[in-house]
Amino acid sequence: MTDGFQLVIEALKLNGIDTIFGVPGIPITDLTRKMQAEGMRVISFRHEQHAGNAAAAAGFLTQKPGIALTVSAPGFLNGLTALTNATTNCFPMILISGSSEREIVDLQQGDYEEMDQLAIAKPLCKAAFRVLHAQDIGVGIARAIRSAVSGRPGGVYLDLPAKLFSQTMTAEAGKASLIKVVDAAPRQLPAPDSVQRALDLLKGAKRPLILLGKGAAYAQADADIRAFVEKSGIPYLPMSMAKGLLPDTHGQSASAARSYVLAEADVVVLIGARLNWLLSHGKGKTWGGDKAASRQFIQIDIAPTEIDSNVAIAAPLIGDIGSCVSALLTGMGSNWAQPPVEWTGSIYDKRDKNIAKMAETLAKNPPVMNFQSALNVIRNVVKANPEAIVVNEGANTLDFARSIVDMSLPRKRLDVGTWGIMGIGMGFSVAAAVVTGNQVIAIEGDSAFGFSGMEVETICRYNLPVCIVVFNNNGIYRGIDVNPTGGPDVAPTVFVKNARYDMMMQAFGGVGVHATTPAELQAGIDEAFRSGKPTLINAVIDETAGTESGRITSLNPTSMANKK
Ligand code: ADP
Ligand code: TPW
Ligand code: MG
């Protein structure tokens, strides 16, 4: 005989899923034990949100759905933020939650952790399923996997009621009920006429630009994307998680001339990037105001309904990025004309000037460490260790790190993504270390770190090669706000002064370093990378240095009102 526990495990293993991230408790404690006994890697967290974030990052890095496992109602809700964030970012993951007795939940008779989880999850993820009978576990898991990774990837909820796990059936029937998913994310070839339309438009461009988004990083079509950029000779801009798809030092990178190219380009090729708020919706001042009217877009995306979501798209190219880019490459033939040098030359001039200016700033060593002098250290470490995975969250800490720390390999940068969400830091770090085995460096604002800080115990428990650098400026954005009433409470953005985050790490046997100079920071990171030991460096940053909301202060309601 076999039972629900066993069938869930076998269905996952049959589909190549060997790692799960979760928090045990009724009704899934035994499931986690049995998973471990069956050779799966079970990474147990302190809070479900971080297990969920780990699953999402694992999904992004591997193209296989990351699995998060939680208990009912509160555990499920704790995981839901991560599930929804994954869906928003197009990362494939499956949140599996145990649930209470259907009969009691539906009559609202007050069961242990009672909640209609399926109904709550449905509008917040890509797909949601519940399995009531052991013989349907195979189908449930197959549907969850397909939903997560096919088309536009996203988060899937799978509801497994407590009763399911103890249901039994013959081992033979159980085995026969499982499904090994064939071709879970089928290639989607673009229509030949849409390829031609895109090439015709691109051919006539005087000031073309390529924008690479995290969809392009996810697609793992690295060689073709690089070939397309290089063969076309078109300058490109990476969105933050597309950094490293081509090395940031690449001759065609327009990153350091971003505002110029966005305002001036006449034809823009979007590859796995949406025209959402991060790209000012494709219009307005960022896009050159009036010039926006004559600009034309080519958009490569797997989701047809993304097209025209913000501005008109002249040449949509629907398919998976690998197939679309390879079709463009073929269609370009062997003597594709390079873009006018007036355009590329003006970009590279501006870029080189800005890079020289930045180099001067980075070389300064102000008496109190600031974002630039600290990040200069990390920039050099990442340059020397291109395989290291950078996790990054915060406001100023995020914005400065994104522009200062160059990436040179694909999928080595994980950050706050489409929502600008705080709290991904430790979950993403754990997943990056577990899934790749590479050294991880988490560049964390002190506020950002706090959202998942308890997971340092998880990092120590599994002895993961994670080096966390907390940019400690005593608060959210800065540490200098004051309470205007003069009352005893500090301002809402201010934290305990001179906090010692490094001591949190020491509490769990990890290495804690207190760094007030770039040299101390350098020594701490060097040792962390050398030893691979869990390390937290409390980097003391000038508390006056940051700006409100980092670079997105214009989105604050007060600034919006002032602009009117
Ligand atoms: P960024 O934030 O980096 O600009 P977005 O998350 O806004 O990127 O956009 C990613 C886009 O990539 C989404 O519209 C998604 O549908 C698309 N996408 C994801 N994977 C693929 C793929 N394999 N092929 C084509 N498009 C993809
Ligand atoms: C889930 C709002 C955006 S950035 C930030 C908060 C609270 C912290 C900024 O301070 P930090 O960085 O990390 O110290 P720095 O370098 O500027 O001092 N809750 C969630 N997500 C978001 N985005 C917020 C709140 C926010
Ligand atoms: Mg801060």
XYZ file of C-alpha atoms and ligand atoms in Angstrom:
618
model
C 0.000 0.000 0.000
C 0.970 3.632 -0.397
C -0.500 6.862 1.023
C -0.917 10.558 0.303
C 2.395 11.505 1.905
C 4.278 9.042 -0.250
C 2.466 9.985 -3.445
C 3.215 13.713 -3.016
C 6.895 12.911 -2.542
C 7.025 10.518 -5.476
C 5.166 12.927 -7.762
C 7.653 15.697 -6.967
C 10.698 13.468 -7.349
C 9.380 12.021 -10.592
C 9.407 15.577 -11.930
C 12.948 16.336 -10.868
C 12.070 18.349 -7.788
C 14.558 17.485 -5.064
C 14.488 20.553 -2.789
C 11.708 22.253 -0.844
C 11.641 25.361 1.341
C 9.162 25.504 4.207
C 8.106 25.650 7.842
C 6.771 22.435 9.466
C 3.639 22.030 11.611
C 0.185 20.381 11.419
C -0.610 18.879 8.921
C 2.690 18.765 7.047
C 5.310 17.947 9.720
C 5.460 14.296 8.742
C 5.581 15.253 5.082
C 8.779 17.219 5.702
C 10.252 14.310 7.690
C 9.361 11.767 5.029
C 10.723 14.048 2.302
C 14.053 14.213 4.082
C 14.012 10.452 4.658
C 13.445 9.969 0.921
C 16.536 12.019 0.084
C 14.929 15.365 -0.685
C 16.647 18.511 0.595
C 14.276 20.134 3.082
C 15.300 23.678 3.989
C 13.378 24.674 7.079
C 12.869 28.414 7.660
C 11.815 30.594 10.586
C 8.983 32.300 8.669
C 7.042 31.170 5.606
C 7.494 34.410 3.679
C 11.202 33.732 3.412
C 10.676 30.089 2.468
C 8.351 31.376 -0.258
C 10.890 33.917 -1.442
C 13.509 31.181 -1.552
C 11.211 29.064 -3.720
C 10.648 32.020 -6.058
C 14.378 32.700 -6.442
C 15.043 28.991 -7.003
C 12.435 29.095 -9.765
C 14.035 32.119 -11.413
C 17.495 30.575 -11.281
C 16.590 27.090 -12.510
C 13.404 27.379 -14.650
C 11.972 24.622 -12.448
C 9.199 25.664 -10.065
C 10.580 26.317 -6.594
C 8.460 24.644 -3.914
C 7.379 26.281 -0.663
C 5.572 24.212 1.942
C 3.463 25.665 4.765
C 0.843 24.804 7.348
C -2.755 25.996 7.117
C -4.237 29.498 7.580
C -1.477 31.610 9.209
C 1.389 29.701 7.578
C -0.409 29.854 4.266
C -0.998 33.604 4.601
C 2.637 34.152 5.533
C 3.620 32.406 2.319
C 1.130 34.303 0.192
C 3.146 37.529 -0.087
C 5.986 35.551 -1.639
C 3.598 33.697 -3.962
C 2.085 36.930 -5.203
C 5.462 38.611 -5.510
C 6.681 35.648 -7.579
C 3.657 35.968 -9.853
C 4.228 39.704 -10.247
C 7.861 39.057 -11.203
C 7.087 36.088 -13.520
C 9.057 33.622 -11.363
C 7.782 30.020 -11.316
C 6.973 28.626 -7.866
C 4.407 26.417 -6.178
C 3.120 27.168 -2.718
C 1.882 23.918 -1.199
C -0.126 24.418 1.971
C -1.820 21.891 4.176
C -5.412 22.798 4.974
C -8.122 21.881 7.451
C -11.196 19.686 7.066
C -13.212 20.800 4.037
C -16.556 19.844 5.597
C -15.869 21.951 8.690
C -14.263 24.874 6.851
C -17.133 25.167 4.389
C -19.758 25.176 7.162
C -17.547 27.569 9.124
C -17.725 25.405 12.205
C -14.440 26.608 13.614
C -11.793 24.034 12.717
C -8.164 24.276 13.803
C -6.645 26.959 11.547
C -9.810 27.224 9.534
C -9.629 29.132 6.275
C -10.889 28.786 2.715
C -7.328 28.980 1.394
C -8.071 28.086 -2.214
C -10.524 30.970 -2.612
C -8.096 33.418 -1.039
C -5.134 32.316 -3.144
C -6.965 32.323 -6.477
C -6.913 36.046 -7.313
C -3.349 36.400 -6.018
C -1.518 33.907 -8.203
C -1.426 32.469 -11.686
C -3.382 29.293 -10.911
C -4.727 27.479 -7.843
C -5.704 23.839 -7.366
C -6.948 21.566 -4.581
C -6.558 17.805 -4.438
C -9.170 15.874 -2.457
C -8.297 12.289 -3.370
C -4.972 10.502 -3.213
C -5.443 9.146 -6.723
C -5.469 12.754 -8.020
C -2.149 13.817 -6.476
C -0.282 13.022 -9.693
C -2.628 15.175 -11.747
C -2.583 17.985 -9.173
C 1.188 18.218 -9.131
C 1.455 17.925 -12.922
C -1.042 20.769 -13.362
C 0.760 22.884 -10.791
C 4.123 22.388 -12.526
C 2.760 23.174 -15.983
C 0.921 26.240 -14.754
C 4.024 27.592 -13.037
C 6.500 27.276 -15.910
C 4.557 27.370 -19.179
C 3.840 30.644 -20.979
C 4.530 33.564 -18.644
C 5.913 31.895 -15.511
C 4.286 32.602 -12.169
C 3.166 31.416 -8.765
C 0.779 28.490 -8.300
C -1.094 27.491 -5.171
C -1.687 23.820 -4.379
C -4.062 23.062 -1.513
C -3.577 19.707 0.186
C -6.133 18.999 2.946
C -4.874 17.115 6.007
C -7.079 14.122 5.260
C -5.398 13.572 1.907
C -2.080 12.540 3.413
C -3.419 9.490 5.229
C -5.549 8.190 2.366
C -4.232 4.876 1.114
C -4.293 2.987 -2.149
C -2.337 0.063 -3.571
C 1.244 0.902 -4.413
C 0.664 -0.231 -7.955
C -2.373 1.988 -8.524
C -0.534 4.835 -6.819
C 2.431 4.537 -9.123
C 0.176 4.387 -12.165
C -1.585 7.596 -11.053
C 1.563 9.728 -11.165
C 2.469 11.894 -14.157
C 5.921 12.733 -15.408
C 5.371 16.056 -17.112
C 6.648 16.054 -20.688
C 7.919 19.393 -22.047
C 6.554 21.528 -19.190
C 7.480 24.848 -20.848
C 7.168 24.179 -24.578
C 9.067 26.464 -26.912
C 6.814 28.976 -28.622
C 8.078 29.908 -32.060
C 7.231 33.407 -33.292
C 5.160 33.728 -36.481
C 7.471 34.375 -39.482
C 5.528 37.503 -40.528
C 5.964 39.020 -37.076
C 9.714 38.377 -37.294
C 9.815 40.117 -40.680
C 7.785 43.071 -39.359
C 10.233 43.513 -36.508
C 13.275 43.303 -38.797
C 11.793 45.801 -41.268
C 11.225 48.282 -38.471
C 14.666 47.737 -36.993
C 16.359 48.131 -40.367
C 15.005 51.656 -40.787
C 16.003 52.810 -37.294
C 18.372 55.778 -36.942
C 18.661 55.635 -33.155
C 17.888 52.049 -32.109
C 18.092 50.750 -28.549
C 17.764 47.285 -26.991
C 16.261 46.912 -23.510
C 16.932 43.652 -21.702
C 14.623 42.674 -18.833
C 14.640 39.894 -16.283
C 12.518 37.793 -18.667
C 15.600 37.686 -20.888
C 17.715 36.567 -17.937
C 15.151 33.919 -16.997
C 14.986 32.533 -20.547
C 18.588 31.216 -20.453
C 19.160 32.172 -24.093
C 22.370 33.939 -23.119
C 24.470 33.145 -26.187
C 21.779 34.145 -28.700
C 20.980 37.360 -26.840
C 24.627 38.315 -26.817
C 24.951 37.415 -30.507
C 21.886 39.526 -31.346
C 23.219 42.557 -29.497
C 26.669 42.230 -31.030
C 25.575 41.443 -34.574
C 23.082 44.314 -34.570
C 25.630 46.733 -33.106
C 22.775 48.356 -31.198
C 23.420 49.912 -27.771
C 21.592 48.135 -24.945
C 20.312 48.855 -21.459
C 19.855 46.056 -18.910
C 17.086 46.263 -16.315
C 18.478 45.484 -12.876
C 18.090 41.699 -12.892
C 19.239 41.528 -16.536
C 22.604 42.984 -15.515
C 25.363 40.533 -16.412
C 23.473 38.989 -19.338
C 26.237 40.778 -21.161
C 29.036 42.065 -18.918
C 28.237 45.578 -17.652
C 31.606 46.650 -19.066
C 30.540 45.618 -22.587
C 31.321 48.179 -25.282
C 27.659 48.486 -26.278
C 26.309 49.055 -22.775
C 24.409 52.328 -22.497
C 23.783 52.025 -18.745
C 25.787 55.122 -17.837
C 23.881 57.137 -20.480
C 20.445 55.829 -19.518
C 18.452 59.051 -19.514
C 19.947 60.116 -22.852
C 19.140 56.890 -24.708
C 15.609 56.574 -23.324
C 14.799 60.132 -24.339
C 16.380 59.923 -27.796
C 15.944 56.391 -29.179
C 13.612 56.090 -32.184
C 13.155 52.305 -32.223
C 13.325 50.310 -28.995
C 13.540 46.512 -28.841
C 12.118 45.232 -25.553
C 13.330 41.741 -24.713
C 11.547 40.300 -21.667
C 10.899 43.704 -20.085
C 7.516 45.293 -19.427
C 6.773 48.978 -19.933
C 5.639 49.313 -16.318
C 6.535 52.000 -13.749
C 10.192 50.952 -13.823
C 10.283 52.208 -17.430
C 7.956 55.177 -16.809
C 5.206 53.358 -18.756
C 7.007 54.090 -22.037
C 6.009 57.750 -22.061
C 6.491 61.160 -20.471
C 9.625 63.069 -19.622
C 11.844 59.969 -19.289
C 11.028 59.083 -22.901
C 11.719 62.560 -24.249
C 8.221 64.046 -23.872
C 7.043 64.959 -27.380
C 9.539 62.567 -28.920
C 7.460 59.715 -27.535
C 4.911 60.234 -30.315
C 7.317 59.157 -33.058
C 9.034 56.366 -31.150
C 8.308 52.791 -32.151
C 8.624 49.614 -30.124
C 9.433 46.025 -30.974
C 8.422 43.865 -28.024
C 9.509 40.268 -27.501
C 7.366 38.558 -24.886
C 5.729 35.218 -24.292
C 2.520 36.858 -23.070
C 0.480 38.264 -26.003
C -1.680 40.356 -23.679
C 1.345 42.307 -22.467
C 1.456 44.064 -25.843
C -0.065 47.591 -25.960
C -0.475 47.549 -22.169
C 0.990 51.042 -21.823
C 1.777 52.413 -25.286
C 1.207 51.161 -28.821
C 3.633 48.431 -29.878
C 4.432 48.623 -33.614
C 5.995 45.177 -33.876
C 5.011 42.560 -31.309
C 7.039 39.357 -31.375
C 5.263 36.685 -29.397
C 7.125 33.581 -28.385
C 9.815 32.398 -26.044
C 12.824 34.667 -26.011
C 15.258 32.003 -27.201
C 13.167 31.237 -30.292
C 12.389 34.898 -31.035
C 15.959 36.108 -30.757
C 17.265 33.204 -32.787
C 14.671 33.942 -35.517
C 15.803 37.584 -35.581
C 19.422 36.491 -35.862
C 18.638 34.251 -38.808
C 16.573 36.956 -40.489
C 19.351 39.537 -40.124
C 21.522 37.622 -42.556
C 25.257 38.096 -42.785
C 25.636 41.783 -43.611
C 23.341 43.635 -41.250
C 23.993 47.387 -41.377
C 25.327 48.851 -38.141
C 23.475 51.777 -36.535
C 24.694 55.301 -37.448
C 27.853 56.282 -35.598
C 26.413 59.723 -34.786
C 24.013 57.848 -32.508
C 26.324 55.237 -31.006
C 29.234 57.673 -30.734
C 27.187 60.241 -28.831
C 26.010 57.562 -26.402
C 29.434 56.123 -25.735
C 30.918 59.622 -25.238
C 28.324 60.461 -22.606
C 28.706 57.071 -21.018
C 32.473 57.280 -20.776
C 32.291 60.777 -19.242
C 29.784 59.595 -16.649
C 31.865 56.536 -15.846
C 34.957 58.723 -15.357
C 32.966 61.001 -13.048
C 31.746 58.006 -11.065
C 35.303 56.648 -10.804
C 36.366 59.910 -9.140
C 33.558 59.634 -6.599
C 34.375 55.988 -5.917
C 38.046 56.761 -5.346
C 37.238 59.251 -2.588
C 37.602 58.046 0.953
C 35.456 60.355 3.079
C 36.069 60.394 6.854
C 32.741 58.668 7.498
C 32.040 55.707 5.173
C 29.231 56.458 2.716
C 27.329 54.416 0.136
C 29.933 54.996 -2.574
C 33.061 54.266 -0.576
C 31.523 51.085 0.853
C 30.160 49.935 -2.497
C 33.500 50.549 -4.157
C 34.829 47.688 -2.027
C 31.970 45.391 -3.003
C 32.315 46.412 -6.647
C 35.918 45.174 -6.678
C 35.075 41.972 -4.818
C 32.298 41.118 -7.298
C 34.596 41.964 -10.198
C 37.159 39.498 -8.863
C 34.460 36.885 -8.096
C 32.097 36.962 -11.070
C 30.350 33.738 -10.012
C 29.210 35.291 -6.741
C 25.483 35.960 -6.542
C 24.472 39.437 -5.442
C 21.231 39.877 -3.502
C 20.201 43.497 -3.037
C 17.431 45.387 -1.229
C 16.895 48.728 0.478
C 16.310 52.196 -0.953
C 19.608 54.076 -1.257
C 21.451 50.811 -0.672
C 19.588 49.357 -3.646
C 19.928 52.299 -6.008
C 23.620 52.897 -5.390
C 24.504 49.192 -5.520
C 22.589 48.662 -8.748
C 24.587 51.336 -10.542
C 27.978 50.858 -8.840
C 28.324 47.071 -8.687
C 28.957 45.748 -12.211
C 27.806 42.235 -13.034
C 29.545 40.136 -15.628
C 27.590 36.871 -15.735
C 23.873 36.180 -16.256
C 21.441 35.555 -13.364
C 23.895 36.616 -10.675
C 21.774 39.499 -9.396
C 18.546 39.073 -7.416
C 16.689 42.070 -6.055
C 13.409 43.723 -5.046
C 12.011 43.340 -8.573
C 8.771 44.674 -9.956
C 7.192 45.633 -6.638
C 10.274 47.067 -4.978
C 9.435 44.744 -2.108
C 11.470 44.689 1.114
C 12.040 41.303 2.745
C 13.415 39.175 -0.091
C 16.994 39.361 1.196
C 17.545 36.259 3.293
C 15.089 34.025 1.399
C 16.758 34.833 -1.921
C 20.210 34.397 -0.354
C 19.380 30.961 1.023
C 17.971 29.824 -2.329
C 20.918 31.190 -4.281
C 23.382 29.361 -2.037
C 21.400 26.113 -1.923
C 20.592 25.954 -5.630
C 23.959 27.033 -7.067
C 26.467 26.331 -4.304
C 28.070 29.677 -5.197
C 29.175 32.356 -2.746
C 26.375 34.852 -2.058
C 26.802 38.483 -1.064
C 23.656 40.208 0.217
C 23.817 44.002 0.068
C 21.153 45.060 2.549
C 19.775 48.346 3.809
C 19.431 48.163 7.603
C 15.652 48.479 7.290
C 15.462 46.004 4.413
C 17.520 43.462 6.368
C 15.120 43.635 9.304
C 12.260 42.190 7.268
C 13.951 38.783 7.050
C 16.770 39.151 9.607
C 15.790 36.153 11.733
C 16.731 33.890 8.833
C 20.400 34.429 9.719
C 19.798 31.448 11.993
C 18.729 29.433 8.932
C 21.873 30.528 7.104
C 24.020 29.449 10.064
C 22.097 26.190 10.558
C 22.734 25.059 6.991
C 26.213 26.611 7.043
C 25.612 28.484 3.783
C 28.275 30.612 2.035
C 26.331 33.836 2.522
C 28.031 37.127 3.361
C 25.504 39.747 4.434
C 26.593 43.372 4.402
C 24.153 45.563 6.326
C 24.417 49.198 5.237
C 23.697 50.648 8.637
C 22.652 54.289 8.358
C 20.435 54.125 11.455
C 17.182 53.935 9.586
C 14.924 54.034 6.574
C 16.589 56.271 3.945
C 18.583 58.141 6.642
C 18.966 58.247 10.387
C 18.493 61.957 10.954
C 14.764 62.650 10.959
C 13.453 64.211 14.170
C 10.106 64.101 15.900
C 8.716 67.630 15.310
C 6.824 67.600 18.618
C 10.019 67.095 20.606
C 8.265 64.155 22.306
C 10.108 61.026 23.455
C 9.331 58.865 20.380
C 11.920 59.024 17.610
C 10.842 59.836 14.039
C 9.126 56.977 12.141
C 12.118 56.419 9.847
C 14.756 56.289 12.585
C 16.105 53.139 14.302
C 18.219 52.480 17.390
C 21.484 54.334 16.826
C 24.704 52.375 16.392
C 22.928 49.014 16.357
C 25.235 45.989 16.108
C 23.687 43.700 13.514
C 26.939 41.714 13.479
C 26.135 40.423 16.962
C 22.949 38.772 15.663
C 25.139 36.545 13.518
C 27.449 35.713 16.391
C 24.436 34.556 18.416
C 24.053 31.616 16.022
C 27.706 30.744 15.577
C 28.272 32.758 12.417
C 30.960 35.373 11.904
C 30.076 38.949 12.841
C 32.202 41.899 11.733
C 31.852 45.541 12.697
C 33.237 47.739 9.892
C 33.573 51.501 10.003
C 36.082 51.871 7.144
C 36.377 50.489 3.608
C 39.503 48.614 4.734
C 37.598 46.850 7.522
C 34.772 46.067 5.144
C 37.244 44.674 2.607
C 38.920 42.463 5.221
C 35.548 41.141 6.390
C 34.343 40.248 2.897
C 37.680 38.741 1.863
C 37.621 36.439 4.869
C 33.960 35.505 4.272
C 34.675 34.608 0.641
C 37.813 32.702 1.623
C 36.156 30.659 4.375
C 32.660 30.390 2.886
C 31.331 30.813 6.445
C 28.031 32.557 7.202
C 29.086 36.158 7.844
C 27.331 39.416 8.663
C 29.206 42.674 8.330
C 27.683 45.676 10.056
C 28.898 48.433 7.711
C 28.484 51.793 9.401
C 27.328 54.323 6.803
C 27.079 58.115 7.180
C 23.543 58.534 8.545
C 23.108 61.799 6.643
C 24.077 60.370 3.249
C 20.849 58.933 1.838
C 17.914 60.614 0.139
C 14.202 60.105 0.764
C 13.055 56.917 -1.045
C 16.407 56.699 -2.862
C 15.797 57.431 -6.534
C 12.020 57.150 -6.528
C 11.200 60.055 -4.265
C 8.950 61.446 -7.029
C 6.465 58.655 -6.262
C 5.794 60.016 -2.754
C 2.344 61.673 -2.627
C 3.802 64.929 -1.270
C 6.297 65.189 -4.147
C 3.545 64.342 -6.616
C 1.379 67.166 -5.266
C 4.287 69.643 -5.380
C 4.882 68.850 -9.030
C 1.329 69.766 -10.103
P 12.076 43.879 -15.837
O 11.497 44.168 -14.472
O 13.455 43.363 -15.778
O 11.882 45.023 -16.769
P 9.672 42.407 -16.281
O 9.453 41.488 -15.117
O 8.898 43.667 -16.288
O 11.230 42.658 -16.466
O 9.314 41.639 -17.634
C 9.592 40.301 -17.831
C 8.802 39.864 -19.062
O 9.427 38.715 -19.605
C 7.349 39.491 -18.773
O 6.472 40.251 -19.545
C 7.271 38.007 -19.138
O 6.060 37.657 -19.761
C 8.425 37.844 -20.078
N 9.018 36.519 -20.117
C 9.415 35.764 -19.069
N 9.971 34.627 -19.496
C 9.945 34.666 -20.842
C 10.380 33.774 -21.875
N 10.979 32.623 -21.594
N 10.162 34.142 -23.155
C 9.542 35.317 -23.453
N 9.135 36.191 -22.524
C 9.324 35.868 -21.250
C 7.192 45.066 2.205
C 8.723 50.619 1.875
C 10.931 50.995 0.671
S 12.585 51.052 0.950
C 12.427 50.773 2.602
C 11.091 50.643 2.947
C 10.620 50.388 4.332
C 13.616 50.678 3.488
C 14.713 51.669 3.152
O 15.659 51.706 4.169
P 16.966 50.832 4.138
O 17.753 51.491 2.928
O 16.664 49.447 3.752
O 17.649 51.023 5.417
P 18.542 52.916 2.918
O 19.868 52.562 2.382
O 17.797 53.849 1.997
O 18.589 53.437 4.314
N 7.358 47.346 3.145
C 7.584 46.512 2.104
N 8.159 46.954 0.980
C 8.500 48.262 0.866
N 9.030 48.642 -0.291
C 8.312 49.155 1.949
C 7.727 48.640 3.078
C 10.220 50.761 1.829
Mg 18.987 52.415 6.045
